[in-house]
Coordinates of C-alpha atoms in Angstrom, one line a residue:
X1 CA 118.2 270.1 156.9
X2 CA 115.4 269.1 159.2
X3 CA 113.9 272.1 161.4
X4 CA 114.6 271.7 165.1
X5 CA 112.1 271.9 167.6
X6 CA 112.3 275.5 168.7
X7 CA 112.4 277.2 165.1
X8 CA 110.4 274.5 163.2
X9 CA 107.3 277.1 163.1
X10 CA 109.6 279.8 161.2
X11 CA 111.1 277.3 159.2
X12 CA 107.9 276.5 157.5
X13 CA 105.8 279.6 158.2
X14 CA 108.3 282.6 158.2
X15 CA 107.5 284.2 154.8
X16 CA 103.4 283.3 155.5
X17 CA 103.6 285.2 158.5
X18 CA 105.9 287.7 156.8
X19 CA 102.5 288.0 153.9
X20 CA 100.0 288.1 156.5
X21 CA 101.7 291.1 158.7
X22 CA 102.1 293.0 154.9
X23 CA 98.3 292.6 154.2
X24 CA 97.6 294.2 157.6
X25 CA 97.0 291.6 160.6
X26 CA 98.7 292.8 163.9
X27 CA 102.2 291.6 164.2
X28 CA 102.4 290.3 167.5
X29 CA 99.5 288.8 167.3
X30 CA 101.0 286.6 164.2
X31 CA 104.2 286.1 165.9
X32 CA 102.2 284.8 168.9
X33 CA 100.2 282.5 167.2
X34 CA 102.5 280.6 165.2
X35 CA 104.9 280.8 168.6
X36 CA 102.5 278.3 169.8
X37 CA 103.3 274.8 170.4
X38 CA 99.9 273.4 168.9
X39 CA 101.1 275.1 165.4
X40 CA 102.6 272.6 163.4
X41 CA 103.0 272.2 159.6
X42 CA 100.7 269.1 158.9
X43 CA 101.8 267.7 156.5
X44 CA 99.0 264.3 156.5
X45 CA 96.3 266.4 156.8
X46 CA 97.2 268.8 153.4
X47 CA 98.7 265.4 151.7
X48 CA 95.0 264.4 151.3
X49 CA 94.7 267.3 148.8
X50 CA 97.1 265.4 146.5
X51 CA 95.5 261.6 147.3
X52 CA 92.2 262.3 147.6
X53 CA 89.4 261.4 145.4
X54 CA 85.9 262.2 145.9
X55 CA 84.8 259.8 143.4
X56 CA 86.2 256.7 146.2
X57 CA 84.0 258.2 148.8
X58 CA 81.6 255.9 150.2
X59 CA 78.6 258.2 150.2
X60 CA 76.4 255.7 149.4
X61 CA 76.3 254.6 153.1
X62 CA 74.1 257.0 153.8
X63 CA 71.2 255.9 152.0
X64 CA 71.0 253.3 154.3
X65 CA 68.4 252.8 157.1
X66 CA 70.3 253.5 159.9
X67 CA 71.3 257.1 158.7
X68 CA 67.8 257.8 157.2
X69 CA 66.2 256.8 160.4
X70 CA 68.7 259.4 162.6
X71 CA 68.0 262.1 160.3
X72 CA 64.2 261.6 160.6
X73 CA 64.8 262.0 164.6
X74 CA 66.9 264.9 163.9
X75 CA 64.0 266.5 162.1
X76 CA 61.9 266.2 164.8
X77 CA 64.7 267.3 167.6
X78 CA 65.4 270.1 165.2
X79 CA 61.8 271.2 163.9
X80 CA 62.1 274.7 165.2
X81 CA 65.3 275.6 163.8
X82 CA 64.7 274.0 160.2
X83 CA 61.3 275.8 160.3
X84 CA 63.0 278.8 161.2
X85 CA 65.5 278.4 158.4
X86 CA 62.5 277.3 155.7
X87 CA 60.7 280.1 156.9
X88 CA 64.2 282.7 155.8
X89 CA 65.4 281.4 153.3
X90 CA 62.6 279.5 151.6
X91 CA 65.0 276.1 151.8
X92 CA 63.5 272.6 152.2
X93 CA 64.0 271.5 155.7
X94 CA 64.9 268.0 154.1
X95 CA 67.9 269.5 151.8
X96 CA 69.2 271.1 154.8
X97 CA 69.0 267.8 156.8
X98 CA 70.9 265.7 154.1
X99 CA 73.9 267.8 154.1
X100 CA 74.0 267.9 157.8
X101 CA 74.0 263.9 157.1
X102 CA 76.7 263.8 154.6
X103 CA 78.8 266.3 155.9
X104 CA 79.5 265.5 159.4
X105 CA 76.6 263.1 160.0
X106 CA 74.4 265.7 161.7
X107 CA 77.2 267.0 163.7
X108 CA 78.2 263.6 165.2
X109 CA 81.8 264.1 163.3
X110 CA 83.2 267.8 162.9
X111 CA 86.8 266.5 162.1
X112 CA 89.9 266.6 163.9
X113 CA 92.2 268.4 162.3
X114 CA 93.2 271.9 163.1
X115 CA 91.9 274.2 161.1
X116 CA 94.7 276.9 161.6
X117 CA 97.3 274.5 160.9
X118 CA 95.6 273.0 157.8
X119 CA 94.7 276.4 155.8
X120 CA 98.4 277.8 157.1
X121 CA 100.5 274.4 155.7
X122 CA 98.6 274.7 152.5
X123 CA 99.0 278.6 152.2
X124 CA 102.9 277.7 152.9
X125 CA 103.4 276.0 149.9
X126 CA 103.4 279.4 148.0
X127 CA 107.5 279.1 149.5
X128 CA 109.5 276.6 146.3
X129 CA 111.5 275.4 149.9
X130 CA 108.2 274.7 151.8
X131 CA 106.8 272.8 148.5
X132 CA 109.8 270.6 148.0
X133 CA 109.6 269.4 151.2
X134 CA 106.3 268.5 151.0
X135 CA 106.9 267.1 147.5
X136 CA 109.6 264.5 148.9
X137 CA 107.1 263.6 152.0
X138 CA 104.4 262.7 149.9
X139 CA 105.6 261.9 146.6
X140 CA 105.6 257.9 146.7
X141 CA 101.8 257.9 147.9
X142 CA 100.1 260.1 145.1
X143 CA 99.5 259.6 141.5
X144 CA 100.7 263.1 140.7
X145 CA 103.9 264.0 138.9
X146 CA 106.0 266.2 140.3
X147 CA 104.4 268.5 137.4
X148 CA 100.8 268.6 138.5
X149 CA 101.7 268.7 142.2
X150 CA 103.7 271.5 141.2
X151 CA 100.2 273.4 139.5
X152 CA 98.3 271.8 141.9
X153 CA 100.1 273.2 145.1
X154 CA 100.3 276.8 143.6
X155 CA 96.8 277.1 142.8
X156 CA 95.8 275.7 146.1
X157 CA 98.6 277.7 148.4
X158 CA 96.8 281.1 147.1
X159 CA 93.4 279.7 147.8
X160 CA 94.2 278.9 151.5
X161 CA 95.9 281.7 151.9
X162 CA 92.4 283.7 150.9
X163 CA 90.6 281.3 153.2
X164 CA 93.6 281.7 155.9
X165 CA 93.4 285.4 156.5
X166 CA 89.3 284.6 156.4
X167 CA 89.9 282.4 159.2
X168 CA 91.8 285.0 160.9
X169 CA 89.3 287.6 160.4
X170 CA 86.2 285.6 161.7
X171 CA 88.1 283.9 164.7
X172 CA 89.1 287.6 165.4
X173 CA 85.5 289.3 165.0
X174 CA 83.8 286.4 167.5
X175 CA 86.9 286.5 170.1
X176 CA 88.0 283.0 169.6
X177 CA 91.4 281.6 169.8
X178 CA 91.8 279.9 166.2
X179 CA 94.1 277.1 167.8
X180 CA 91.1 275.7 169.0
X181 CA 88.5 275.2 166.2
X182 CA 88.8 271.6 164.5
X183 CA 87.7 270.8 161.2
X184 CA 88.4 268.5 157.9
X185 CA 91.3 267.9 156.4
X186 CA 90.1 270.9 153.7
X187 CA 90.0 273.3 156.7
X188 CA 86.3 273.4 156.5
X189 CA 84.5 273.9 160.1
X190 CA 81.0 272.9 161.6
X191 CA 78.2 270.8 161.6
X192 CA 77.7 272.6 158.2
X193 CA 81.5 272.6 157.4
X194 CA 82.2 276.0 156.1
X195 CA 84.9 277.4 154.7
X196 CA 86.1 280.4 156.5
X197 CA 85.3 282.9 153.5
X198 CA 81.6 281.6 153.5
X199 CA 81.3 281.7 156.8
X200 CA 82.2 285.7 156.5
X201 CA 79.4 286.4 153.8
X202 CA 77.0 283.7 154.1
X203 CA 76.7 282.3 157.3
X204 CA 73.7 283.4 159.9
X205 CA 72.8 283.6 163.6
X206 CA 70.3 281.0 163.9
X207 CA 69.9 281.3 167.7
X208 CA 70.1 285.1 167.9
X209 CA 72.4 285.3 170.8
X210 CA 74.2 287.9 168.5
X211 CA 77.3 285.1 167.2
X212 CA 78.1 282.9 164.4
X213 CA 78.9 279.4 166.0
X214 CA 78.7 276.7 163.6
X215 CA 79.4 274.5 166.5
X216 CA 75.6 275.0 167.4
X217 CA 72.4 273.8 165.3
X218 CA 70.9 276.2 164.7
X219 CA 73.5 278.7 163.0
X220 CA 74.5 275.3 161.1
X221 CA 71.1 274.9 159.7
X222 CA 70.5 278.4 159.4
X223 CA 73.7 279.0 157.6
X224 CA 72.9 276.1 154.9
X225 CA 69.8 278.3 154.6
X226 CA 71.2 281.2 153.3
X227 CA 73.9 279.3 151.3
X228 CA 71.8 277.3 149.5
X229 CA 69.5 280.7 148.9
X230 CA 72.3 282.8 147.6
X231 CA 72.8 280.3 145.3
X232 CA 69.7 280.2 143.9
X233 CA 67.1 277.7 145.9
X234 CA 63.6 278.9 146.2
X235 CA 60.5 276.9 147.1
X236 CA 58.7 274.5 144.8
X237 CA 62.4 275.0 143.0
X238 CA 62.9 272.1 140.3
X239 CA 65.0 268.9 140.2
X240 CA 67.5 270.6 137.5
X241 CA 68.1 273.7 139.3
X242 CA 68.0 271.5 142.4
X243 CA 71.2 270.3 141.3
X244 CA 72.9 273.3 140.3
X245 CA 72.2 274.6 143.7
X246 CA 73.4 271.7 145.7
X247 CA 76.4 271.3 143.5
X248 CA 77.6 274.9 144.7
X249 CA 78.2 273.2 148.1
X250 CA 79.7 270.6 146.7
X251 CA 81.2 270.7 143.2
X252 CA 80.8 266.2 142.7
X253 CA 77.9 265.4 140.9
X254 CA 78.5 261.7 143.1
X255 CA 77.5 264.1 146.1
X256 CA 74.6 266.5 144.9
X257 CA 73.0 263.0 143.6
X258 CA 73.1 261.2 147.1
X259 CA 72.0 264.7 148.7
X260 CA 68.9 264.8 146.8
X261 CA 68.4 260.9 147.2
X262 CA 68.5 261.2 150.9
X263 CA 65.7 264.4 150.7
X264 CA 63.7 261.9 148.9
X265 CA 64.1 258.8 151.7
X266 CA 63.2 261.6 153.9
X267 CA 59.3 262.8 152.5
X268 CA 56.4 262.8 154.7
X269 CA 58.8 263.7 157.6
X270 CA 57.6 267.0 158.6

């Protein structure tokens, strides 16, 4: 039976909100939120988890000249900041400048899905009644069996449920209403496109104005600083480990290879 309009939110999300009050987030404050008419279970956005493939992405658009050229002015609008974040974290300014590119094309394209709807539909599936329906929405549109949607949706349910009450916790700590942060289809956010549990342990305060708003330049770049640092990147660092580092933000090698392409196209750009 379909969900009607005015319990459609506790159809799909009663036993999440039912998790999320157990591990210890206030009560009305849960109930409030998925009360709200802007809460919806989206079921196109999380479908992409079970069409997608990162191997189809055209990331070879931009190696282009058009792309190059704009990240070579967004050096120069951003040379402060990127020196800032060099200066930190010991990152190449032109690393930090080729994710930007790739990952929302220097923050010209954030995405438009909700990021509170996204991480709570997917966390949802951890319900066999909230899975079947999305099994019978999707299941003429992805190569999956019912089998590996089955593994795949458990495994990812618990992992957005991690980033979820993430989400929760940082939209809390900087006094923002998580109904209105937008992001990709994965529930990442930013110019940098975090995911929530990163932005709790590795993202900075670039401007020092004493928040964490990947929104703004400079907690993006210096937030792809420390990332890249934790996970090993230190000046004069070789093209092997190079890799490694990049493919921690990113686990396609089709991606870490057109990152470090586009650093290349970008020498002599100080």
């Amino acid at each position: 039976m379909a969900a009607s309009a005015d319990n459609k939110n506790d159809y799909y999300f009663k036993s999440l909100q039912a998790k999320l009050i157990s591990d210890g987030f206030d009560k009305a404050r849960i109930k409030k939120l998925y009360s709200e008419p802007r809460v919806s279970f989206n079921t196109k956005g999380v479908s992409s988890y079970f069409v997608h493939s990162e191997s189809k992405l055209n990331y070879g658009q931009f190696l282009k000249k058009s792309p190059i050229r704009k990240a070579r002015r967004y050096m120069k609008i951003h040379k402060t900041d990127l020196t800032a974040a060099e200066k930190a974290y010991g990152v190449n300014r032109r690393i930090i400048t080729a994710i930007m590119l790739v990952e929302t094309r220097l923050g010209t394209y954030t995405g438009k899905s909700s990021v509170f709807n996204i991480l709570s539909t997917m966390a949802a599936l951890e319900s066999p009644k909230v899975k079947a329906i999305l099994w019978k929405k999707i299941s003429n549109s992805t190569h999956l069996t019912n089998e590996d949607f089955e593994k795949k949706a458990e495994k990812k349910s618990g992992w957005a449920y991690d980033e979820l009450k993430a989400f929760l916790k940082y939209t809390a700590g900087e006094k923002i209403n998580p109904l209105d942060i937008y992001g990709s289809y994965a529930g990442a956010m930013g110019i940098c496109q975090f995911m929530p549990s990163n932005i709790l342990t590795l993202a900075r305060d670039g401007n020092n104005d004493g928040r964490i708003n990947l929104f703004n330049h400079a907690d993006a770049i210096m937030s792809i600083a420390s990332y890249l640092n934790y996970y090993g990147w230190y000046p004069g660092i070789d093209s092997k480990k190079a890799y490694e580092v990049v493919y921690e933000y990113n686990h396609s090698q089709y991606y870490v290879n057109t990152i470090l392409k586009i650093a290349e196209l970008l020498k002599g750009q100080s």
